[in-house]
Amino acid sequence: MTIAVAISGGTDSMFALLSLKEQGVPVFALHAHFLPRSEEREHALAAMCNTLDVPFHAVDLHDEFERCVVEPFLDEYVHARTPNPCALCNARMKFGALLREARTLGADRIATGHYAVLRHDPACGTVLACGHDPAKDQSYFLSLVPEQALAQAVFPLGRQTKVAVRAELTRRGLVPAYPGESQEICFVPNDDYRAFLRSRGKVQETSGPILTVSGKRVGSHSGLWHYTEGQRKGLGVAWHAPLYVIRKDAHSNTLVVGEKEHLVSNGCIVRNVNLLVPPSLWPQQVLVRTRYRQQPFAAQVADLVSGTRDNGTAASMTVRFTGPRTPPATGQICCLYDGQGAVLGGGIIEEAL
């Protein structure tokens, strides 16, 4: 079985490549240019692979990345949501377009440097679960990847820790081409998403009211895309107590704010649900993450519409939290787990309840 290893030049993908090669697995390195092609970067990656005596290939997927990740990112902000482009990239690009290219080049599977675990279950097929390093677990960002694609994936770092990975490369005297940590959104310069949105001409400084939860007008905003649920700083409103963004009403172009006591939600409606375990096998009480840096908390699922496993998707579901939580941001990912850390499914948050 030949495995293509997706490499970025960083620590994680280099170790994934090295570990599979040392196991005697036939491998080749595959780099995707999601951004405009860089010959300098390509030469550096080729040199790194030459050091490891591994064949290197590069594919230009810039146009597809623009269409499948960047444009939806812009569109979500236009509609006053806060998107998660990394989750979309995993589903559409790394385990979509790049997997397609890997198979064209002769690979049977694709490996990445994600910190997540895959295991086989006779009843469910391929099961995605949390990585063993709690500080680096990336199962949340993988929850939109269809089960059929995960069945062709390999995660060599799933049972590793970041500290151990760095130590192993150091012990071998190996230095990645780009050892620094990747920035959060690769296509947004300097992590300034507001400047990026303006540069693309997709958003407008459209003024609208800022209202308290009781309906009192306390100011004006210059565009809902500037804000996200739970935000405290940068509201520009004088009040006797700290104010937070409670919700954004795109229909009326209204920003609703309130004090901390109002910053509560009992659940959320989730759309475009990717089912990784048949709902009939879900426990009555599941665990949920509505953002990445969050400990999973208890919830129940109701109103799962068209929840069949035939096509691996459901139109929507309602997730009811067992206790009040901070309102999740619309456009972010809701990832469901069982008590053993297996991912049951994931979808995009449409509305906080």
Tab-separated table of C-alpha atoms in Angstrom, residues 2-7 13-31 42 44-58 174:
chain	number	residue	atom	x	y	z
A	2	THR	CA	1.427	3.350	-1.078
A	3	ILE	CA	0.711	6.380	1.075
A	4	ALA	CA	0.959	9.999	-0.011
A	5	VAL	CA	1.991	12.224	2.881
A	6	ALA	CA	0.668	15.767	2.678
A	7	ILE	CA	3.508	18.066	3.683
A	13	SER	CA	3.991	16.755	8.494
A	14	MET	CA	7.739	16.061	8.440
A	15	PHE	CA	7.401	13.650	11.363
A	16	ALA	CA	4.396	11.962	9.727
A	17	LEU	CA	6.495	11.382	6.613
A	18	LEU	CA	9.486	10.168	8.591
A	19	SER	CA	7.529	7.793	10.824
A	20	LEU	CA	5.806	6.053	7.913
A	21	LYS	CA	9.078	5.724	5.988
A	22	GLU	CA	10.795	4.200	9.019
A	23	GLN	CA	7.980	1.644	9.241
A	24	GLY	CA	8.880	0.515	5.726
A	25	VAL	CA	5.700	1.869	4.143
A	26	PRO	CA	6.042	2.965	0.487
A	27	VAL	CA	5.527	6.738	0.672
A	28	PHE	CA	5.886	9.897	-1.333
A	29	ALA	CA	5.539	13.494	-0.227
A	30	LEU	CA	2.780	15.647	-1.686
A	31	HIS	CA	2.544	19.406	-1.284
A	42	GLU	CA	8.619	24.245	-3.459
A	44	ALA	CA	12.743	24.136	0.116
A	45	LEU	CA	10.268	21.255	0.458
A	46	ALA	CA	11.967	19.276	-2.297
A	47	ALA	CA	15.300	19.697	-0.493
A	48	MET	CA	13.772	18.505	2.779
A	49	CYS	CA	12.370	15.399	1.076
A	50	ASN	CA	15.695	14.750	-0.622
A	51	THR	CA	17.288	14.675	2.830
A	52	LEU	CA	14.792	11.978	3.826
A	53	ASP	CA	15.238	10.138	0.490
A	54	VAL	CA	11.522	10.421	-0.291
A	55	PRO	CA	9.991	11.275	-3.705
A	56	PHE	CA	8.376	14.717	-3.810
A	57	HIS	CA	5.407	15.987	-5.791
A	58	ALA	CA	3.643	19.343	-5.807
A	174	LEU	CA	16.376	16.923	11.356
